[in-house]
Coordinates of C-alpha atoms in Angstrom, one line a residue:
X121 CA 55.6 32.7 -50.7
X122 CA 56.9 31.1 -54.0
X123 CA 59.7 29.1 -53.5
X124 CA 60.6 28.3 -56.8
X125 CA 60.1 30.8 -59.8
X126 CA 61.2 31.7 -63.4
X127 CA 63.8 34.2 -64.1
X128 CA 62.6 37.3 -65.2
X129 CA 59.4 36.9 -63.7
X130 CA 57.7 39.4 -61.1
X131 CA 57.1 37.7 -57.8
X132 CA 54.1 37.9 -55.5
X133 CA 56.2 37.9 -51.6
X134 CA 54.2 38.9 -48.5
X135 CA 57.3 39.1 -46.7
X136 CA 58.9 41.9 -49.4
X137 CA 55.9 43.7 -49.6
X138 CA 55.7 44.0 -45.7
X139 CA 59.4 45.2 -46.1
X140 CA 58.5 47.5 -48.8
X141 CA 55.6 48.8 -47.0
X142 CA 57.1 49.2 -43.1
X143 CA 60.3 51.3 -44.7
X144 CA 58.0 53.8 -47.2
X145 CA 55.1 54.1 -44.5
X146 CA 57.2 57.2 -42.7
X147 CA 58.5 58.5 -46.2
X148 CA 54.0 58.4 -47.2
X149 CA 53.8 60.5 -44.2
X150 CA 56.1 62.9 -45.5
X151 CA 55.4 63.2 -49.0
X152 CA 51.4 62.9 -48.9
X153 CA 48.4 60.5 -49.6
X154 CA 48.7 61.1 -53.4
X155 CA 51.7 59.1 -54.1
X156 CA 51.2 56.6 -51.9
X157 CA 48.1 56.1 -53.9
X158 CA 49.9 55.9 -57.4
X159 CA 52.9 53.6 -56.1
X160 CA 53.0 49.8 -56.1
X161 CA 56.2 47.6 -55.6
X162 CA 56.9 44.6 -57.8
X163 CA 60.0 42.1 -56.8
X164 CA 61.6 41.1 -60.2
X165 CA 63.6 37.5 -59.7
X166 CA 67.0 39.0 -61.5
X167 CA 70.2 38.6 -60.2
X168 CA 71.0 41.5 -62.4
X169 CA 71.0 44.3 -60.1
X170 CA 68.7 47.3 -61.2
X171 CA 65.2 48.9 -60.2
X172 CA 63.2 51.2 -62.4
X173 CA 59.9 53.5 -61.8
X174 CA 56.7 53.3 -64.9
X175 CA 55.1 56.4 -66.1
X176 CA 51.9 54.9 -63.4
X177 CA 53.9 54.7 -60.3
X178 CA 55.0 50.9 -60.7
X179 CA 58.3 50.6 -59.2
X180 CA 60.2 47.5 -59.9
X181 CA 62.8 45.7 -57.6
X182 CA 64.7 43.0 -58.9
X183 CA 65.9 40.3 -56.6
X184 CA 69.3 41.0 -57.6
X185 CA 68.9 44.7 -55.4
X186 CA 68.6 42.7 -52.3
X187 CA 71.5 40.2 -53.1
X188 CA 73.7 43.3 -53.4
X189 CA 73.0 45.2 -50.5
X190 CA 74.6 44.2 -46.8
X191 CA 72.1 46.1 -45.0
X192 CA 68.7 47.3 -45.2
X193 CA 69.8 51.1 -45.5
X194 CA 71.2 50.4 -49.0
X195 CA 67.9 48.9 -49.8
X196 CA 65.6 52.0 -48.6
X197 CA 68.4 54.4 -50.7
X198 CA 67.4 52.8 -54.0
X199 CA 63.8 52.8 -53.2
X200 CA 63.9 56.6 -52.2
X201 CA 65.7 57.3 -55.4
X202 CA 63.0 55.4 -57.4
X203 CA 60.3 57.1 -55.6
X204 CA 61.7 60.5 -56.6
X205 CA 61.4 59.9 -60.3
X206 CA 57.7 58.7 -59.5
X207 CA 57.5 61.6 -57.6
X208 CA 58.7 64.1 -60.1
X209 CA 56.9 63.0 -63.2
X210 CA 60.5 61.8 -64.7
X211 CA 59.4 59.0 -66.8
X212 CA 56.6 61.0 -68.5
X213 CA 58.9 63.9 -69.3
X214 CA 61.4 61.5 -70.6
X215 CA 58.5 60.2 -73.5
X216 CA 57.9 63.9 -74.0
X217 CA 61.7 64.9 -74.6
X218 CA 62.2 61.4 -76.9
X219 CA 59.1 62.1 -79.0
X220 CA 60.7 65.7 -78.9
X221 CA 64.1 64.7 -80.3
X222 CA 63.0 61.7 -82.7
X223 CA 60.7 64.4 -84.1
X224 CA 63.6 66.7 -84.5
X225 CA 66.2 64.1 -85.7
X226 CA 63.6 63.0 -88.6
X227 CA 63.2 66.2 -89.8
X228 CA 66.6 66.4 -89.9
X229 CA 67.1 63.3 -92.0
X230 CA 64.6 64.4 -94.4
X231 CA 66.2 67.3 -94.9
X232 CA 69.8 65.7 -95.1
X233 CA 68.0 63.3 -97.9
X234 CA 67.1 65.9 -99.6
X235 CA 70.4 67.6 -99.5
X236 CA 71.8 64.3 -100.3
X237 CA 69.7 64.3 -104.0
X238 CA 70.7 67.7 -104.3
X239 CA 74.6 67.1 -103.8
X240 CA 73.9 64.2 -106.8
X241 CA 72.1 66.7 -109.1
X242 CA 74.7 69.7 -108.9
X243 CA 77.8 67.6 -108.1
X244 CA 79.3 68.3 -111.3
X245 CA 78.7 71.9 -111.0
X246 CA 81.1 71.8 -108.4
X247 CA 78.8 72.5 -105.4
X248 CA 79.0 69.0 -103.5
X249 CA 82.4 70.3 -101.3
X250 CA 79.7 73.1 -100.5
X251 CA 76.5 70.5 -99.6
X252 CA 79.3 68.0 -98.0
X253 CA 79.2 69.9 -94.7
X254 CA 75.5 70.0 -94.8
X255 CA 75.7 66.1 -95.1
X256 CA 77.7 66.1 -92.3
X257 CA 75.5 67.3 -90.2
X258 CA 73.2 64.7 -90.3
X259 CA 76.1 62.7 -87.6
X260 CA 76.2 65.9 -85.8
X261 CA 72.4 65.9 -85.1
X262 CA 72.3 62.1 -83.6
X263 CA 75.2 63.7 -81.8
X264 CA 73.6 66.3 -79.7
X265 CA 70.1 64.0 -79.5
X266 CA 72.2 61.6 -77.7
X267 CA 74.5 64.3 -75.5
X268 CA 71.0 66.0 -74.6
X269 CA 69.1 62.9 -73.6
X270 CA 72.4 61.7 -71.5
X271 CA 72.2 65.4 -70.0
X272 CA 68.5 65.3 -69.1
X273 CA 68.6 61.5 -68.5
X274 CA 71.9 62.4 -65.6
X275 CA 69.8 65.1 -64.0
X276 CA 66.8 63.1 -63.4
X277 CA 68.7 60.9 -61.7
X278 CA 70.9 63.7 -59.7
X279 CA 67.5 65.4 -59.2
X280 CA 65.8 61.7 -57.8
X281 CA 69.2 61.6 -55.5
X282 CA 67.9 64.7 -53.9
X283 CA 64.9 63.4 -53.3
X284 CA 65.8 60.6 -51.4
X285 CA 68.7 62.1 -49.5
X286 CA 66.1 65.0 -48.6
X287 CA 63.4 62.7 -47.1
X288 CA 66.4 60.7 -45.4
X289 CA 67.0 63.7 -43.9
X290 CA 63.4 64.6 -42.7
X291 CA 63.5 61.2 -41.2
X292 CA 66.6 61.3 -39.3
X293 CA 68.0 58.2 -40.9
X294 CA 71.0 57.6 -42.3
X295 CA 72.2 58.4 -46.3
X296 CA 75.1 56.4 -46.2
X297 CA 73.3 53.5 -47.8
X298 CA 72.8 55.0 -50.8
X299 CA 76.2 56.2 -51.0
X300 CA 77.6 52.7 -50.3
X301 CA 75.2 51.1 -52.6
X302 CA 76.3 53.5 -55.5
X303 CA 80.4 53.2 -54.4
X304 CA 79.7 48.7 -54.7
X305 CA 78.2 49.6 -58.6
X306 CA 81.2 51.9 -59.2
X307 CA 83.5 49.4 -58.3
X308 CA 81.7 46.1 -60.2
X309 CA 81.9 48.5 -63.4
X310 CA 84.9 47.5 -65.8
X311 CA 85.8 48.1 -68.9
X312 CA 83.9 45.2 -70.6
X313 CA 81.2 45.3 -67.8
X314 CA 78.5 48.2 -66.6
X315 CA 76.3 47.1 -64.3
X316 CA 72.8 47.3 -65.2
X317 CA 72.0 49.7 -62.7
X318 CA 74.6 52.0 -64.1
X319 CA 73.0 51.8 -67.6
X320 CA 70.0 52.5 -66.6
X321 CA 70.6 54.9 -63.9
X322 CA 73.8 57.3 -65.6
X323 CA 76.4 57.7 -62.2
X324 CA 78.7 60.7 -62.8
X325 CA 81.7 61.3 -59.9
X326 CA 79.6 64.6 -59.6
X327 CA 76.5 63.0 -58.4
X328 CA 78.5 60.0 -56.1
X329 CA 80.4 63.1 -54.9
X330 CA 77.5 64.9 -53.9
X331 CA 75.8 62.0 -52.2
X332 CA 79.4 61.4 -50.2
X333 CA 79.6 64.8 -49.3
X334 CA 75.9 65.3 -47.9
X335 CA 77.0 62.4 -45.6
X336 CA 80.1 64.2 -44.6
X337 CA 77.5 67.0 -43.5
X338 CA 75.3 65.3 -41.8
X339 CA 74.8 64.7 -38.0
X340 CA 73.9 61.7 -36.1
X341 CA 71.2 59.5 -37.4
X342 CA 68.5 57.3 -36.0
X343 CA 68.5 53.9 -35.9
X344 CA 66.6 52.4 -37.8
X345 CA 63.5 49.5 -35.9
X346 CA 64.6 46.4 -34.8
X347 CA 61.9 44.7 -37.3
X348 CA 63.4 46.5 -40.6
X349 CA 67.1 44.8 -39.9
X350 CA 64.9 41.6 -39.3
X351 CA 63.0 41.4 -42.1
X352 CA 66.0 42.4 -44.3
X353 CA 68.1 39.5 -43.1
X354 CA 65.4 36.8 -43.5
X355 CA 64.7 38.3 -47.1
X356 CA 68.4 38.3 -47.8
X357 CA 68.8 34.6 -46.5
X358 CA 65.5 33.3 -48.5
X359 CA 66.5 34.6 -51.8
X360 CA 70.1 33.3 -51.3
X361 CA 68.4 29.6 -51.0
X362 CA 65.5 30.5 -53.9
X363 CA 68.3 32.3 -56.6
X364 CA 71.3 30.6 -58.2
X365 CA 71.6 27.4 -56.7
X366 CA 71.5 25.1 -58.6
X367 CA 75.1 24.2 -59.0
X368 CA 75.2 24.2 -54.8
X369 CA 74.8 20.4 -53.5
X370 CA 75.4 20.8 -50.0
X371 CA 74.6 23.1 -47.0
X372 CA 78.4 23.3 -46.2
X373 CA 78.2 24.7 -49.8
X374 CA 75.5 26.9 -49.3
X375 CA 76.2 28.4 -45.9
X376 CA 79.1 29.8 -47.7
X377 CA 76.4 31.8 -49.5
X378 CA 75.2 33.1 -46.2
X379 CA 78.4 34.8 -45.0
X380 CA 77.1 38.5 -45.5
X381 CA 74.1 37.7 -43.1
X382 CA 74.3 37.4 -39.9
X383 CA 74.5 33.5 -38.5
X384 CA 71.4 34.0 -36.4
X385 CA 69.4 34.5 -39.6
X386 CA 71.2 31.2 -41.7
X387 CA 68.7 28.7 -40.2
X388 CA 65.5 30.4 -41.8
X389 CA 67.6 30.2 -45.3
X390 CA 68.9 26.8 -44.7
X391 CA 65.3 25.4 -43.7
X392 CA 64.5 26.9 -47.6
X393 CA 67.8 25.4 -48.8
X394 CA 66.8 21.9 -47.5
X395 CA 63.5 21.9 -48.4
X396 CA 64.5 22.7 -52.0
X397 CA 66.6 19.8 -51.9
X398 CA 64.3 17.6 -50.9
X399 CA 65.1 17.0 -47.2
X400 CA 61.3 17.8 -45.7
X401 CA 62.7 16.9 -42.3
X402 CA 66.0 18.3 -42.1
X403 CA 64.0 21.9 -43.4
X404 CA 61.4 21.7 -40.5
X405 CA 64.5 21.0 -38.1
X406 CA 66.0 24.2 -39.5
X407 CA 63.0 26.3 -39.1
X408 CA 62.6 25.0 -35.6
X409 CA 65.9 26.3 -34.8
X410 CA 65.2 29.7 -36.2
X411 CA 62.4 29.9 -34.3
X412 CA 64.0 29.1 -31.1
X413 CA 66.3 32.3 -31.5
X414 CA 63.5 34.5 -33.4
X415 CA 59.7 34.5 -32.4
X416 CA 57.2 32.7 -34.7
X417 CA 55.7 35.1 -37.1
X418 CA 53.4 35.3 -39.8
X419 CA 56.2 34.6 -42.5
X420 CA 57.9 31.4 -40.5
X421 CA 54.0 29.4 -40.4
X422 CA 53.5 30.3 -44.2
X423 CA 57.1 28.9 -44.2
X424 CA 55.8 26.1 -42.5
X425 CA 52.7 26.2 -44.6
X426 CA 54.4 25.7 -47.7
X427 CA 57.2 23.1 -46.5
X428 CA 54.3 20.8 -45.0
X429 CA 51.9 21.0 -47.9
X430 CA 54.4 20.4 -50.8
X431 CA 55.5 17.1 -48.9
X432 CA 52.1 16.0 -48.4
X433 CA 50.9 17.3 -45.1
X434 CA 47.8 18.6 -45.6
X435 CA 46.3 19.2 -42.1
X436 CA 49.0 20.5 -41.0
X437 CA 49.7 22.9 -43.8
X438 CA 45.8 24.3 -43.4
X439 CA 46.6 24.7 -39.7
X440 CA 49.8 26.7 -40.1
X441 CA 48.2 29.2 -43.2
X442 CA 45.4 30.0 -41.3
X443 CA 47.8 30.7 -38.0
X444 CA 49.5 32.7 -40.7
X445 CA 46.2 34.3 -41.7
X446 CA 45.5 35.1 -38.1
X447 CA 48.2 37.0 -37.8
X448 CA 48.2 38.8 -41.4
X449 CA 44.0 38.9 -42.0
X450 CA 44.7 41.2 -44.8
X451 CA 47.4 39.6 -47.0
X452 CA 46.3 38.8 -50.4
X453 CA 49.1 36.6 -50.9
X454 CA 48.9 34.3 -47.6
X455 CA 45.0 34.3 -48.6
X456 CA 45.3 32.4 -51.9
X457 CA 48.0 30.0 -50.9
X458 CA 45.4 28.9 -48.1
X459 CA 42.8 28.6 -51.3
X460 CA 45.3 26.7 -52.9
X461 CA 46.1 24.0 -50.0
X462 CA 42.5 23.7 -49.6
X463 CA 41.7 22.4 -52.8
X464 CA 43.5 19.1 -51.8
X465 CA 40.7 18.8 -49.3
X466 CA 38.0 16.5 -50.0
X467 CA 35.3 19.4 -49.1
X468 CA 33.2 21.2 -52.2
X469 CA 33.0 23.9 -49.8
X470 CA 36.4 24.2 -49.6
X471 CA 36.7 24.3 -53.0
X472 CA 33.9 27.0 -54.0
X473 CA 35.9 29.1 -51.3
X474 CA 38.9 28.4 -53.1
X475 CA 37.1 29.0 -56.6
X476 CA 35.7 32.2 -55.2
X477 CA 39.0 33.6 -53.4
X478 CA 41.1 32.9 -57.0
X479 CA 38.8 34.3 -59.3
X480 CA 39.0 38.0 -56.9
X481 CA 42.5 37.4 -57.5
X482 CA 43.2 36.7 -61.2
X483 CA 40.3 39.0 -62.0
X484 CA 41.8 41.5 -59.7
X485 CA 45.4 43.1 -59.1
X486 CA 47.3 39.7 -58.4
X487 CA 48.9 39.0 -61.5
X488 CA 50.6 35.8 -61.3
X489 CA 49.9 33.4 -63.7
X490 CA 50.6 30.2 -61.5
X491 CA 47.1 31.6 -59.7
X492 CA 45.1 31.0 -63.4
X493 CA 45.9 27.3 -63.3
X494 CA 45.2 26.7 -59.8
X495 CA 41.6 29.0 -60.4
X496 CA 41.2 25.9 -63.7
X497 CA 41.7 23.1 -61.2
X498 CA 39.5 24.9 -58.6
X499 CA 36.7 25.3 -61.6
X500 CA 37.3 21.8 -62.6
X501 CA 37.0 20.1 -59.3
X502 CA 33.6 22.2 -59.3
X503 CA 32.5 20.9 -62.8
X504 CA 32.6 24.5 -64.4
X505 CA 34.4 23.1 -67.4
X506 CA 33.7 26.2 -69.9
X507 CA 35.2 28.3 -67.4
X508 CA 38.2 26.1 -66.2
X509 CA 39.1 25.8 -70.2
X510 CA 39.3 29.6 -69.7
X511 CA 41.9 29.3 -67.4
X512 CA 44.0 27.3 -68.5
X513 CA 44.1 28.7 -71.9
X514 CA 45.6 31.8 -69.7
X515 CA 48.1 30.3 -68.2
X516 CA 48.9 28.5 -71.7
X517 CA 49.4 31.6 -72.5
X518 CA 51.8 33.0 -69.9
X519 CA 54.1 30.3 -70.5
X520 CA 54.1 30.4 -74.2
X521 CA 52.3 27.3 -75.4
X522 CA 50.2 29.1 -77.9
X523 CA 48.6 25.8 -79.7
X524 CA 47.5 25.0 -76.0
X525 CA 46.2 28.1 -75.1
X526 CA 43.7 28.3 -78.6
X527 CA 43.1 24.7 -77.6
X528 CA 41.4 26.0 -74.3
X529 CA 40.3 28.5 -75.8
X530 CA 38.0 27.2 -78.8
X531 CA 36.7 24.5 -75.9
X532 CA 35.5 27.4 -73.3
X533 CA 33.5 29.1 -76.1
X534 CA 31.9 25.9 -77.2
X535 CA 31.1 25.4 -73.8
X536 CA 30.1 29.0 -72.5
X537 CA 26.9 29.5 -73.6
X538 CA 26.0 32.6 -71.4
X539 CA 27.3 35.7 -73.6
X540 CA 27.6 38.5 -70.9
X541 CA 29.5 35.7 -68.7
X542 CA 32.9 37.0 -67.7
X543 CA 34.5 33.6 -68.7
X544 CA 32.8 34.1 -71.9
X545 CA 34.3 37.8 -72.7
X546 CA 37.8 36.7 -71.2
X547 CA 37.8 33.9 -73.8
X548 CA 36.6 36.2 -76.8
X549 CA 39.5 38.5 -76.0
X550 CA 41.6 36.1 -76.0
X551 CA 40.7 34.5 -79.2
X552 CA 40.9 37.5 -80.8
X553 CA 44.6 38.1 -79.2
X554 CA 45.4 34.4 -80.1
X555 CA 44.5 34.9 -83.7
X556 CA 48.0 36.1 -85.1
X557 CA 50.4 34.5 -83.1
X558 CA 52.3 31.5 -84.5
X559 CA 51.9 28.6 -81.9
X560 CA 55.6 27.8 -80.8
X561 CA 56.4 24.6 -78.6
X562 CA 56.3 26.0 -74.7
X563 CA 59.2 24.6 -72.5
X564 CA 59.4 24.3 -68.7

């Protein structure tokens, strides 16, 4: 569970993707295996509040979703609306109608060029008030491309409202989430400010109306499980003490962050708080107090895990990851943290586990670059230098610092002398993507 990450940056959190997961498993059963099978969640750390589907299914969250929201209902209405444009294909039929207009608008501005050389040859016979008009129409034409892409672009999203409000529906839960969610962006909007959200996801009174009014029409709905108001208060309180806090000195300061979530969730985010600001025992203090009033889970010993082994505690960090990993076998996330404490260990065992572990990551679908240098300190503990150049020259890369990453680079192929190695291939590709970039100067 990163504690600390760069803005902009998509964030690997068990705890989100449990979230994600426990709220879209009863939509899944709904809608089919086939789009559970193309979509995958990403949290984005953005205080700017938007989320947005890929033409392969991705659907990206930014941090900035969960700050806005007061409950988790508001939180499931954007994902159902983002799984409707997955869901109908939107994103791909958006490319096709672009590539449709851009076509159509070039042809019109070569033939407005033309016209345009034409109005300079026969202007003095008198024929440019004629040709004029025809001119004009070039202004007309990036007139209706934009009208008909705001059209098209305004019923995809009414379209992926419908979607979401109908599997609400199926479910029995409620819709007014998405209606409250939509009112807060309404009412942030100004003059001089749109909310992201409502740039990138067009809100008409039409479609807010018809959202409103299929809540006024709908009857009583379930409640949604104990566990989903849970996790959605302990995610709200943990990015509240991981986001925008860097001007906030003192817990009095910070609890006043907290005043949307309910007080028995504050001590989870003020152990985070505390631990951030350097006070390792006033953190574990906190996160005994949580635990006193919520049951130890999974999430609180990676908690644990994590406030332990950043303050030096290894033994004690190993014990609470793998109580962790008892309880959550499966989690990807939880597993490579553990690889990571371990490498403090003073065990080579340890650390081809941890070698091992990292590489199925990095090579695999973890994409977070953090993992690449703690793969290079795994390989370097284990004397596979080629290899551990390899690594580092990726995560060079990911933050920028070009001249280091063809540094790494040029040292793994030196030292790779096995062709068909994947090291070897990973460092020829990146030579090869290294080779016309200027090398700036990276900065933390």
């Amino acid at each position: 569970m990163p504690l600390r990450f760069e803005e902009g940056s998509v964030v690997s959190d068990s705890q989100v993707e449990h979230f994600l997961d426990t709220v879209c498993a009863p939509a899944f059963t709904i809608l089919g295996n086939d789009l559970r099978s193309r979509v995958r969640f990403h949290l984005v750390n953005s205080e700017a509040v938007n989320a947005f589907a890929t033409k392969n299914g991705n659907i990206f969250i930014n941090t900035g979703v969960f700050l806005m929201a007061d409950s988790p209902e508001e939180v499931i209405g954007v994902i159902f609306h983002e799984l409707g444009h997955v869901a109908c294909d939107h994103v791909t039929k958006a490319m096709d109608l672009m590539k449709s207009l851009e076509m159509r608008s070039v042809v019109f501005r070569v033939l407005a060029g033309i016209a345009a050389g034409m109005t300079a040859l026969t202007y003095k016979d008198g024929m440019g008030t004629a040709l004029s008009g025809f001119l004009g129409g070039t202004s007309l034409i990036d007139l209706t491309t934009l009208t008909e892409m705001m059209h098209f672009s305004r019923s995809q999203e009414g379209a992926a409202d419908q979607f979401a409000l109908n599997v609400l529906k199926k479910l029995h839960w409620s819709i007014n989430g998405l209606a409250i969610f939509m009112e807060k962006m309404v009412r942030t909007s100004g003059v001089n400010h749109v909310p992201l959200y409502l740039r990138t996801h067009p809100c008409s009174h039409d479609r807010l109306s018809s959202i409103q009014d299929a809540q006024k029409n709908l009857g009583p709905a379930q409640t949604l499980d104990r566990e989903i108001y849970q996790e959605f208060f302990k995610i709200k309180a943990k990015l509240l003490a991981c986001t925008g806090i860097q001007n906030i000195s003192s817990l009095k300061m910070f609890r006043h962050r907290l005043v949307k979530v309910p007080d028995t969730y504050h001590c989870f985010g003020e152990s985070i708080f505390l631990h951030r600001k350097g006070k390792f025992q006033h953190a574990l203090e906190a996160l005994d107090r949580f635990e006193k009033i919520h049951k130890k889970d999974a999430f609180t010993c990676e908690l644990r895990a994590q406030i332990l082994f950043e303050n030096g505690k290894l033994s004690q960090a190993l014990k609470f990851i793998h109580a962790a990993l008892k309880m959550r076998p499966k989690d990807s996330n939880m597993k490579t943290y553990a690889a990571i404490i371990a490498l403090d260990t003073p065990f080579r065992e340890q650390w081809k586990r941890s070698a091992t572990l990292l590489e199925g990551a990095v090579f695999g679908t973890q994409k977070d670059p953090q993992l690449w240098y703690w793969l290079g300190v795994a390989l370097g503990k284990l004397n596979r230098i080629g290899e551990m150049h390899v690594a580092m020259a990726e995560y060079a890369l990911s933050k920028g610092d070009i001249q280091e990453a063809k540094r790494h680079t040029k040292l793994a192929i030196d030292r790779l002398k096995n062709k068909v190695n994947k090291y070897f291939i990973r460092a020829k590709d990146l030579q090869q993507v290294l080779k016309n970039i200027t090398p700036v100067k990276a900065y933390d």
